[in-house]
Amino acid sequence: MNLRLVLYRLPLILMCLLVAAPLLMLFKTWLSVDASIWLHLWQTQMLELVGNTLILLLGVGLGVSVIGVSLAWLTANCSFPGQRFFDWALILPLAIPAYVLAFVTLGIYDFGGVVQNLLRSMGYQGFFDARNPVMVVWVMTAVLYPYVYLLVRASFIAQGTHLIEVARVLGRSPWSAFFQVSLPAVRPALVAGMSLALMEALADFGAVSIFGFNTFTTAIYKSWIGLFSLQTAAQLSTLLLLFVLLCLFSEKFSSKAIKRNARTLSRKRDLIPLQGYSKWIATGFCSLIFILTVIVPLIQLLVWTAPLVSGLLEPEFVAVIARTFLLAAFAALLVVILAIAVIAVPAPGPRFLREFATLGYALPGSVLAIGIMLALGGVDALTAGLGIPAPVLLGSLFGMVLAYLIRFFRPGYGAVRTGFSALHQNYLDASALMGVTGWQRFWRLSLPLILPGVMTGGLLVFVDVIKEMPASLLLRPFGWDTLAIKLYQLTSEGEWQRAALPALALVLVSLLPVILLIY
């Protein structure tokens, strides 16, 4: 192989190796099994873990499908009061991390919360437990339905209303036309959006741990911290990967179908005017979802935060914010630099390598953290054999940054690649005719043109790092708590009011990429 070609593809090969190393270390742990721990897990937790994971998958899959499709249909095809507002406002729940909505929901609906206190003041003497599977499914559905909403809405817009009109001419009722004609046409978008939502649900650690709802992600953490068995935690991680891979393949196949359909469907957008009670029912439904998923959580956070505003200036909280932003900025810079290095080369490399390099985004943070711990432990063992005191990499900031790079390379890579689409070959040819080549051409021509994509990718990675909880929790060095970790520590102790300050900071920061997505 040409040496220059190898050098061109070196960043891509490096990224593939970084993704492969933790995966190989995870599967390698099956060469040795601790039978006593697995017997304990089988007798006490395994059936519960599988059952709860299936409940989460089925419940969230159904919830995001029903809510996402119905909202997408209304905003894409119907005209009703508030339609223009809800068109973009229904995307905002993406800005609220699941673990934030989880503790806010418990703060509102638990025994000492607003709802049950109000019921008792009205004479109701009963009690309902807010820590139940239905509430877990609702929280995950509330923050994840925008995945389905965005993709299905785009598909409905591309489809137009002519299919429904043809079905009505042929004698179908509105409901029959929707279920038999319009809905099957957007099935690929629905499956793709639902797969993305289910991958996020499987990867979640914060929300399920706050509710005490045991899934594979909580079992991974408990096996490591509680049973002191990193090996068992790694083996549980591989079982979780089976669920993740199923969702990933579904999303890949559906994305291909979306691209095929997008070339054949009409893009004309003729809205159906709703009349009478129908238009107010549509407005009421959209308002209810928006209020429950955005307005109520923000109001509760503001109520809790108001007495604690002075805490913003406390040295400890300022230090947590500074550490969080420093890590996020460094990880974002690293991702966009590596993405540029992968994309800008004349020979981008085989497609399967580029797909594999972005696979880390599908890995749950806890699974990736375990794999990185095993890989770094192996490196430290080698350095210890050379006489270098261990640990060198284990328990260092290097592990955290490596996890962020692997997990969030995909959104950064995608945004930078979109930026490169503005760099037409004609521009490069013209610069070559003027004698501007090499690094000079990159700085003077390429970088200014791709800068919007680079800034978008950096912003997406920046916010994803700030929100990341499980990988940060498992890999952080001593004293390097982030906003997400601080929030987890406070909520695990039931300190809802004190947790509101870092939670509100997380939500406000997370609004940036969502607003960017809207525009």
PDB file of C-alpha atoms in Angstrom, residues 264-502:
ATOM      1  CA  THR A 264     -39.544  10.068  -4.944  1.00  0.00           C
ATOM      2  CA  LEU A 265     -41.997  11.880  -2.692  1.00  0.00           C
ATOM      3  CA  SER A 266     -43.500  15.321  -3.236  1.00  0.00           C
ATOM      4  CA  ARG A 267     -42.281  18.237  -1.126  1.00  0.00           C
ATOM      5  CA  LYS A 268     -45.365  20.428  -1.547  1.00  0.00           C
ATOM      6  CA  ARG A 269     -46.816  21.372   1.842  1.00  0.00           C
ATOM      7  CA  ASP A 270     -50.575  22.025   1.720  1.00  0.00           C
ATOM      8  CA  LEU A 271     -52.001  22.190   5.231  1.00  0.00           C
ATOM      9  CA  ILE A 272     -55.417  20.712   6.003  1.00  0.00           C
ATOM     10  CA  PRO A 273     -57.490  23.365   7.857  1.00  0.00           C
ATOM     11  CA  LEU A 274     -59.097  21.841  10.943  1.00  0.00           C
ATOM     12  CA  GLN A 275     -62.598  23.103  11.767  1.00  0.00           C
ATOM     13  CA  GLY A 276     -64.820  23.258  14.836  1.00  0.00           C
ATOM     14  CA  TYR A 277     -63.813  21.222  17.855  1.00  0.00           C
ATOM     15  CA  SER A 278     -61.035  19.456  15.921  1.00  0.00           C
ATOM     16  CA  LYS A 279     -58.761  22.490  15.804  1.00  0.00           C
ATOM     17  CA  TRP A 280     -59.099  23.111  19.550  1.00  0.00           C
ATOM     18  CA  ILE A 281     -58.514  19.453  20.355  1.00  0.00           C
ATOM     19  CA  ALA A 282     -55.303  19.620  18.278  1.00  0.00           C
ATOM     20  CA  THR A 283     -54.185  22.790  20.065  1.00  0.00           C
ATOM     21  CA  GLY A 284     -55.045  21.291  23.443  1.00  0.00           C
ATOM     22  CA  PHE A 285     -53.113  18.074  22.770  1.00  0.00           C
ATOM     23  CA  CYS A 286     -49.993  19.914  21.604  1.00  0.00           C
ATOM     24  CA  SER A 287     -50.269  22.330  24.541  1.00  0.00           C
ATOM     25  CA  LEU A 288     -50.602  19.471  27.041  1.00  0.00           C
ATOM     26  CA  ILE A 289     -47.440  17.744  25.790  1.00  0.00           C
ATOM     27  CA  PHE A 290     -45.493  21.017  25.723  1.00  0.00           C
ATOM     28  CA  ILE A 291     -46.634  22.017  29.225  1.00  0.00           C
ATOM     29  CA  LEU A 292     -45.863  18.626  30.778  1.00  0.00           C
ATOM     30  CA  THR A 293     -42.462  18.209  29.126  1.00  0.00           C
ATOM     31  CA  VAL A 294     -41.108  21.785  29.159  1.00  0.00           C
ATOM     32  CA  ILE A 295     -43.120  24.345  31.142  1.00  0.00           C
ATOM     33  CA  VAL A 296     -43.813  22.343  34.321  1.00  0.00           C
ATOM     34  CA  PRO A 297     -40.184  21.101  34.754  1.00  0.00           C
ATOM     35  CA  LEU A 298     -38.775  24.594  34.168  1.00  0.00           C
ATOM     36  CA  ILE A 299     -41.206  26.199  36.621  1.00  0.00           C
ATOM     37  CA  GLN A 300     -40.394  23.600  39.291  1.00  0.00           C
ATOM     38  CA  LEU A 301     -36.645  24.087  38.775  1.00  0.00           C
ATOM     39  CA  LEU A 302     -37.028  27.865  39.035  1.00  0.00           C
ATOM     40  CA  VAL A 303     -39.089  27.529  42.236  1.00  0.00           C
ATOM     41  CA  TRP A 304     -36.439  25.307  43.799  1.00  0.00           C
ATOM     42  CA  THR A 305     -33.556  27.448  42.538  1.00  0.00           C
ATOM     43  CA  ALA A 306     -34.894  30.871  43.602  1.00  0.00           C
ATOM     44  CA  PRO A 307     -33.780  30.605  47.284  1.00  0.00           C
ATOM     45  CA  LEU A 308     -30.386  29.236  46.198  1.00  0.00           C
ATOM     46  CA  VAL A 309     -29.325  31.890  43.685  1.00  0.00           C
ATOM     47  CA  SER A 310     -26.562  33.033  46.031  1.00  0.00           C
ATOM     48  CA  GLY A 311     -25.068  29.546  45.669  1.00  0.00           C
ATOM     49  CA  LEU A 312     -23.981  30.464  42.159  1.00  0.00           C
ATOM     50  CA  LEU A 313     -21.076  32.402  43.660  1.00  0.00           C
ATOM     51  CA  GLU A 314     -19.947  29.671  46.065  1.00  0.00           C
ATOM     52  CA  PRO A 315     -16.341  28.631  45.263  1.00  0.00           C
ATOM     53  CA  GLU A 316     -17.276  24.928  45.158  1.00  0.00           C
ATOM     54  CA  PHE A 317     -20.054  25.430  42.590  1.00  0.00           C
ATOM     55  CA  VAL A 318     -17.926  27.799  40.507  1.00  0.00           C
ATOM     56  CA  ALA A 319     -15.155  25.183  40.488  1.00  0.00           C
ATOM     57  CA  VAL A 320     -17.599  22.472  39.324  1.00  0.00           C
ATOM     58  CA  ILE A 321     -18.807  24.707  36.472  1.00  0.00           C
ATOM     59  CA  ALA A 322     -15.231  25.584  35.502  1.00  0.00           C
ATOM     60  CA  ARG A 323     -14.156  21.915  35.431  1.00  0.00           C
ATOM     61  CA  THR A 324     -17.237  20.942  33.418  1.00  0.00           C
ATOM     62  CA  PHE A 325     -16.749  23.650  30.815  1.00  0.00           C
ATOM     63  CA  LEU A 326     -13.003  22.985  30.575  1.00  0.00           C
ATOM     64  CA  LEU A 327     -13.527  19.273  29.904  1.00  0.00           C
ATOM     65  CA  ALA A 328     -16.337  19.933  27.424  1.00  0.00           C
ATOM     66  CA  ALA A 329     -14.340  22.577  25.525  1.00  0.00           C
ATOM     67  CA  PHE A 330     -11.234  20.399  25.294  1.00  0.00           C
ATOM     68  CA  ALA A 331     -13.239  17.347  24.148  1.00  0.00           C
ATOM     69  CA  ALA A 332     -15.124  19.418  21.549  1.00  0.00           C
ATOM     70  CA  LEU A 333     -11.855  20.848  20.193  1.00  0.00           C
ATOM     71  CA  LEU A 334     -10.305  17.382  19.999  1.00  0.00           C
ATOM     72  CA  VAL A 335     -13.330  15.922  18.193  1.00  0.00           C
ATOM     73  CA  VAL A 336     -13.530  18.628  15.524  1.00  0.00           C
ATOM     74  CA  ILE A 337      -9.765  18.525  14.878  1.00  0.00           C
ATOM     75  CA  LEU A 338      -9.843  14.763  14.406  1.00  0.00           C
ATOM     76  CA  ALA A 339     -13.012  15.016  12.285  1.00  0.00           C
ATOM     77  CA  ILE A 340     -11.328  17.564  10.008  1.00  0.00           C
ATOM     78  CA  ALA A 341      -8.267  15.315   9.747  1.00  0.00           C
ATOM     79  CA  VAL A 342     -10.468  12.353   8.743  1.00  0.00           C
ATOM     80  CA  ILE A 343     -12.592  14.261   6.207  1.00  0.00           C
ATOM     81  CA  ALA A 344     -10.094  16.664   4.651  1.00  0.00           C
ATOM     82  CA  VAL A 345      -7.676  14.032   3.273  1.00  0.00           C
ATOM     83  CA  PRO A 346      -7.736  13.272  -0.473  1.00  0.00           C
ATOM     84  CA  ALA A 347      -8.429   9.549   0.194  1.00  0.00           C
ATOM     85  CA  PRO A 348     -11.183   9.362   2.867  1.00  0.00           C
ATOM     86  CA  GLY A 349     -10.954   5.566   3.248  1.00  0.00           C
ATOM     87  CA  PRO A 350     -13.481   2.732   2.931  1.00  0.00           C
ATOM     88  CA  ARG A 351     -17.016   3.459   4.041  1.00  0.00           C
ATOM     89  CA  PHE A 352     -17.118   0.631   6.581  1.00  0.00           C
ATOM     90  CA  LEU A 353     -14.110   2.173   8.383  1.00  0.00           C
ATOM     91  CA  ARG A 354     -15.837   5.552   8.548  1.00  0.00           C
ATOM     92  CA  GLU A 355     -18.992   3.886   9.879  1.00  0.00           C
ATOM     93  CA  PHE A 356     -17.007   1.957  12.480  1.00  0.00           C
ATOM     94  CA  ALA A 357     -15.176   5.094  13.609  1.00  0.00           C
ATOM     95  CA  THR A 358     -18.523   6.672  14.532  1.00  0.00           C
ATOM     96  CA  LEU A 359     -19.871   3.549  16.263  1.00  0.00           C
ATOM     97  CA  GLY A 360     -19.025   4.891  19.712  1.00  0.00           C
ATOM     98  CA  TYR A 361     -22.166   7.061  19.731  1.00  0.00           C
ATOM     99  CA  ALA A 362     -24.268   3.882  19.931  1.00  0.00           C
ATOM    100  CA  LEU A 363     -22.384   2.623  23.005  1.00  0.00           C
ATOM    101  CA  PRO A 364     -23.954   3.426  26.393  1.00  0.00           C
ATOM    102  CA  GLY A 365     -21.687   5.584  28.527  1.00  0.00           C
ATOM    103  CA  SER A 366     -21.411   2.946  31.262  1.00  0.00           C
ATOM    104  CA  VAL A 367     -20.461   0.233  28.742  1.00  0.00           C
ATOM    105  CA  LEU A 368     -17.818   2.443  27.149  1.00  0.00           C
ATOM    106  CA  ALA A 369     -16.437   3.415  30.548  1.00  0.00           C
ATOM    107  CA  ILE A 370     -15.966  -0.233  31.536  1.00  0.00           C
ATOM    108  CA  GLY A 371     -14.187  -1.008  28.258  1.00  0.00           C
ATOM    109  CA  ILE A 372     -11.884   1.985  28.639  1.00  0.00           C
ATOM    110  CA  MET A 373     -11.082   1.045  32.237  1.00  0.00           C
ATOM    111  CA  LEU A 374     -10.047  -2.447  31.124  1.00  0.00           C
ATOM    112  CA  ALA A 375      -7.967  -1.081  28.233  1.00  0.00           C
ATOM    113  CA  LEU A 376      -6.204   1.520  30.379  1.00  0.00           C
ATOM    114  CA  GLY A 377      -5.641  -1.085  33.081  1.00  0.00           C
ATOM    115  CA  GLY A 378      -3.883  -3.248  30.512  1.00  0.00           C
ATOM    116  CA  VAL A 379      -1.650  -0.330  29.471  1.00  0.00           C
ATOM    117  CA  ASP A 380      -0.815   0.403  33.114  1.00  0.00           C
ATOM    118  CA  ALA A 381       0.107  -3.251  33.623  1.00  0.00           C
ATOM    119  CA  LEU A 382       2.572  -2.980  30.732  1.00  0.00           C
ATOM    120  CA  THR A 383       4.105   0.228  32.097  1.00  0.00           C
ATOM    121  CA  ALA A 384       4.379  -1.340  35.550  1.00  0.00           C
ATOM    122  CA  GLY A 385       6.368  -4.175  33.973  1.00  0.00           C
ATOM    123  CA  LEU A 386       8.780  -1.563  32.637  1.00  0.00           C
ATOM    124  CA  GLY A 387       9.331  -0.206  36.143  1.00  0.00           C
ATOM    125  CA  ILE A 388       7.011   2.823  35.854  1.00  0.00           C
ATOM    126  CA  PRO A 389       4.878   3.185  39.002  1.00  0.00           C
ATOM    127  CA  ALA A 390       1.172   2.507  38.336  1.00  0.00           C
ATOM    128  CA  PRO A 391      -1.404   3.809  37.783  1.00  0.00           C
ATOM    129  CA  VAL A 392      -0.401   6.039  34.882  1.00  0.00           C
ATOM    130  CA  LEU A 393      -3.606   6.309  32.829  1.00  0.00           C
ATOM    131  CA  LEU A 394      -6.169   4.607  35.075  1.00  0.00           C
ATOM    132  CA  GLY A 395      -8.170   7.144  37.061  1.00  0.00           C
ATOM    133  CA  SER A 396      -6.825  10.076  35.074  1.00  0.00           C
ATOM    134  CA  LEU A 397      -8.404  12.800  32.967  1.00  0.00           C
ATOM    135  CA  PHE A 398      -7.103  10.944  29.915  1.00  0.00           C
ATOM    136  CA  GLY A 399      -9.765   8.258  30.429  1.00  0.00           C
ATOM    137  CA  MET A 400     -12.581  10.812  30.624  1.00  0.00           C
ATOM    138  CA  VAL A 401     -11.455  12.683  27.501  1.00  0.00           C
ATOM    139  CA  LEU A 402     -10.988   9.393  25.638  1.00  0.00           C
ATOM    140  CA  ALA A 403     -14.554   8.363  26.500  1.00  0.00           C
ATOM    141  CA  TYR A 404     -15.906  11.704  25.277  1.00  0.00           C
ATOM    142  CA  LEU A 405     -13.893  11.447  22.054  1.00  0.00           C
ATOM    143  CA  ILE A 406     -15.157   7.930  21.257  1.00  0.00           C
ATOM    144  CA  ARG A 407     -18.768   8.492  22.297  1.00  0.00           C
ATOM    145  CA  PHE A 408     -19.324  11.906  20.719  1.00  0.00           C
ATOM    146  CA  PHE A 409     -17.186  11.661  17.605  1.00  0.00           C
ATOM    147  CA  ARG A 410     -20.256  10.931  15.476  1.00  0.00           C
ATOM    148  CA  PRO A 411     -22.189  14.212  16.014  1.00  0.00           C
ATOM    149  CA  GLY A 412     -18.995  16.233  15.569  1.00  0.00           C
ATOM    150  CA  TYR A 413     -18.007  14.256  12.466  1.00  0.00           C
ATOM    151  CA  GLY A 414     -21.472  14.633  10.934  1.00  0.00           C
ATOM    152  CA  ALA A 415     -21.552  18.407  11.416  1.00  0.00           C
ATOM    153  CA  VAL A 416     -18.029  18.889  10.070  1.00  0.00           C
ATOM    154  CA  ARG A 417     -18.829  16.702   7.044  1.00  0.00           C
ATOM    155  CA  THR A 418     -21.871  18.906   6.380  1.00  0.00           C
ATOM    156  CA  GLY A 419     -19.565  21.933   6.543  1.00  0.00           C
ATOM    157  CA  PHE A 420     -17.277  20.362   3.950  1.00  0.00           C
ATOM    158  CA  SER A 421     -20.234  20.045   1.557  1.00  0.00           C
ATOM    159  CA  ALA A 422     -19.908  23.835   0.996  1.00  0.00           C
ATOM    160  CA  LEU A 423     -16.353  23.331  -0.243  1.00  0.00           C
ATOM    161  CA  HIS A 424     -16.916  22.705  -3.969  1.00  0.00           C
ATOM    162  CA  GLN A 425     -14.170  21.337  -6.170  1.00  0.00           C
ATOM    163  CA  ASN A 426     -14.351  24.496  -8.326  1.00  0.00           C
ATOM    164  CA  TYR A 427     -13.058  26.554  -5.398  1.00  0.00           C
ATOM    165  CA  LEU A 428     -10.095  24.230  -4.949  1.00  0.00           C
ATOM    166  CA  ASP A 429      -9.323  24.265  -8.667  1.00  0.00           C
ATOM    167  CA  ALA A 430      -9.458  28.074  -8.754  1.00  0.00           C
ATOM    168  CA  SER A 431      -7.109  28.362  -5.765  1.00  0.00           C
ATOM    169  CA  ALA A 432      -4.685  25.936  -7.414  1.00  0.00           C
ATOM    170  CA  LEU A 433      -4.640  28.108 -10.562  1.00  0.00           C
ATOM    171  CA  MET A 434      -3.710  31.086  -8.393  1.00  0.00           C
ATOM    172  CA  GLY A 435      -0.877  29.138  -6.781  1.00  0.00           C
ATOM    173  CA  VAL A 436      -2.558  28.767  -3.375  1.00  0.00           C
ATOM    174  CA  THR A 437      -2.128  25.144  -2.230  1.00  0.00           C
ATOM    175  CA  GLY A 438      -1.385  23.044   0.837  1.00  0.00           C
ATOM    176  CA  TRP A 439      -1.792  24.552   4.303  1.00  0.00           C
ATOM    177  CA  GLN A 440      -2.164  28.053   2.889  1.00  0.00           C
ATOM    178  CA  ARG A 441      -5.230  26.964   0.917  1.00  0.00           C
ATOM    179  CA  PHE A 442      -6.682  25.281   3.992  1.00  0.00           C
ATOM    180  CA  TRP A 443      -6.328  28.366   6.223  1.00  0.00           C
ATOM    181  CA  ARG A 444      -7.374  30.946   3.642  1.00  0.00           C
ATOM    182  CA  LEU A 445     -10.102  29.074   1.728  1.00  0.00           C
ATOM    183  CA  SER A 446     -11.224  25.782   3.235  1.00  0.00           C
ATOM    184  CA  LEU A 447     -11.455  26.717   6.920  1.00  0.00           C
ATOM    185  CA  PRO A 448     -13.624  29.856   6.445  1.00  0.00           C
ATOM    186  CA  LEU A 449     -16.061  27.853   4.277  1.00  0.00           C
ATOM    187  CA  ILE A 450     -16.342  24.872   6.627  1.00  0.00           C
ATOM    188  CA  LEU A 451     -16.331  27.018   9.797  1.00  0.00           C
ATOM    189  CA  PRO A 452     -20.154  26.942  10.309  1.00  0.00           C
ATOM    190  CA  GLY A 453     -20.098  23.130  10.272  1.00  0.00           C
ATOM    191  CA  VAL A 454     -17.046  23.039  12.547  1.00  0.00           C
ATOM    192  CA  MET A 455     -18.670  25.401  15.062  1.00  0.00           C
ATOM    193  CA  THR A 456     -21.915  23.407  14.971  1.00  0.00           C
ATOM    194  CA  GLY A 457     -20.060  20.137  15.566  1.00  0.00           C
ATOM    195  CA  GLY A 458     -18.071  21.647  18.404  1.00  0.00           C
ATOM    196  CA  LEU A 459     -21.218  23.012  20.042  1.00  0.00           C
ATOM    197  CA  LEU A 460     -23.031  19.673  19.785  1.00  0.00           C
ATOM    198  CA  VAL A 461     -20.098  17.815  21.344  1.00  0.00           C
ATOM    199  CA  PHE A 462     -19.669  20.508  24.006  1.00  0.00           C
ATOM    200  CA  VAL A 463     -23.243  20.137  25.216  1.00  0.00           C
ATOM    201  CA  ASP A 464     -23.242  16.328  24.962  1.00  0.00           C
ATOM    202  CA  VAL A 465     -20.151  16.189  27.181  1.00  0.00           C
ATOM    203  CA  ILE A 466     -21.741  18.492  29.739  1.00  0.00           C
ATOM    204  CA  LYS A 467     -24.824  16.237  29.943  1.00  0.00           C
ATOM    205  CA  GLU A 468     -22.915  12.922  29.980  1.00  0.00           C
ATOM    206  CA  MET A 469     -23.327  11.213  33.355  1.00  0.00           C
ATOM    207  CA  PRO A 470     -22.372   7.484  33.487  1.00  0.00           C
ATOM    208  CA  ALA A 471     -19.002   7.702  31.717  1.00  0.00           C
ATOM    209  CA  SER A 472     -18.040  10.768  33.768  1.00  0.00           C
ATOM    210  CA  LEU A 473     -19.184   9.131  37.000  1.00  0.00           C
ATOM    211  CA  LEU A 474     -17.182   5.941  36.434  1.00  0.00           C
ATOM    212  CA  LEU A 475     -14.001   7.453  34.956  1.00  0.00           C
ATOM    213  CA  ARG A 476     -13.529  10.737  36.822  1.00  0.00           C
ATOM    214  CA  PRO A 477     -10.366  11.283  38.846  1.00  0.00           C
ATOM    215  CA  PHE A 478     -10.731  12.247  42.470  1.00  0.00           C
ATOM    216  CA  GLY A 479     -12.009  15.815  42.807  1.00  0.00           C
ATOM    217  CA  TRP A 480     -13.133  16.181  39.184  1.00  0.00           C
ATOM    218  CA  ASP A 481     -16.904  16.247  39.652  1.00  0.00           C
ATOM    219  CA  THR A 482     -18.913  17.717  36.773  1.00  0.00           C
ATOM    220  CA  LEU A 483     -22.381  19.295  36.834  1.00  0.00           C
ATOM    221  CA  ALA A 484     -23.980  15.955  35.913  1.00  0.00           C
ATOM    222  CA  ILE A 485     -22.070  14.116  38.662  1.00  0.00           C
ATOM    223  CA  LYS A 486     -22.944  16.793  41.213  1.00  0.00           C
ATOM    224  CA  LEU A 487     -26.585  16.457  40.273  1.00  0.00           C
ATOM    225  CA  TYR A 488     -26.413  12.658  40.626  1.00  0.00           C
ATOM    226  CA  GLN A 489     -24.814  12.913  44.071  1.00  0.00           C
ATOM    227  CA  LEU A 490     -27.492  15.312  45.303  1.00  0.00           C
ATOM    228  CA  THR A 491     -30.448  13.383  43.863  1.00  0.00           C
ATOM    229  CA  SER A 492     -29.138  10.065  45.229  1.00  0.00           C
ATOM    230  CA  GLU A 493     -29.364  11.690  48.676  1.00  0.00           C
ATOM    231  CA  GLY A 494     -32.870  13.052  48.000  1.00  0.00           C
ATOM    232  CA  GLU A 495     -31.656  16.682  47.933  1.00  0.00           C
ATOM    233  CA  TRP A 496     -34.110  17.787  45.221  1.00  0.00           C
ATOM    234  CA  GLN A 497     -33.909  21.512  45.978  1.00  0.00           C
ATOM    235  CA  ARG A 498     -30.106  21.660  46.064  1.00  0.00           C
ATOM    236  CA  ALA A 499     -29.954  19.603  42.864  1.00  0.00           C
ATOM    237  CA  ALA A 500     -32.099  22.181  41.070  1.00  0.00           C
ATOM    238  CA  LEU A 501     -29.206  24.626  40.609  1.00  0.00           C
ATOM    239  CA  PRO A 502     -26.914  22.320  38.576  1.00  0.00           C
TER     240      PRO A 502
END
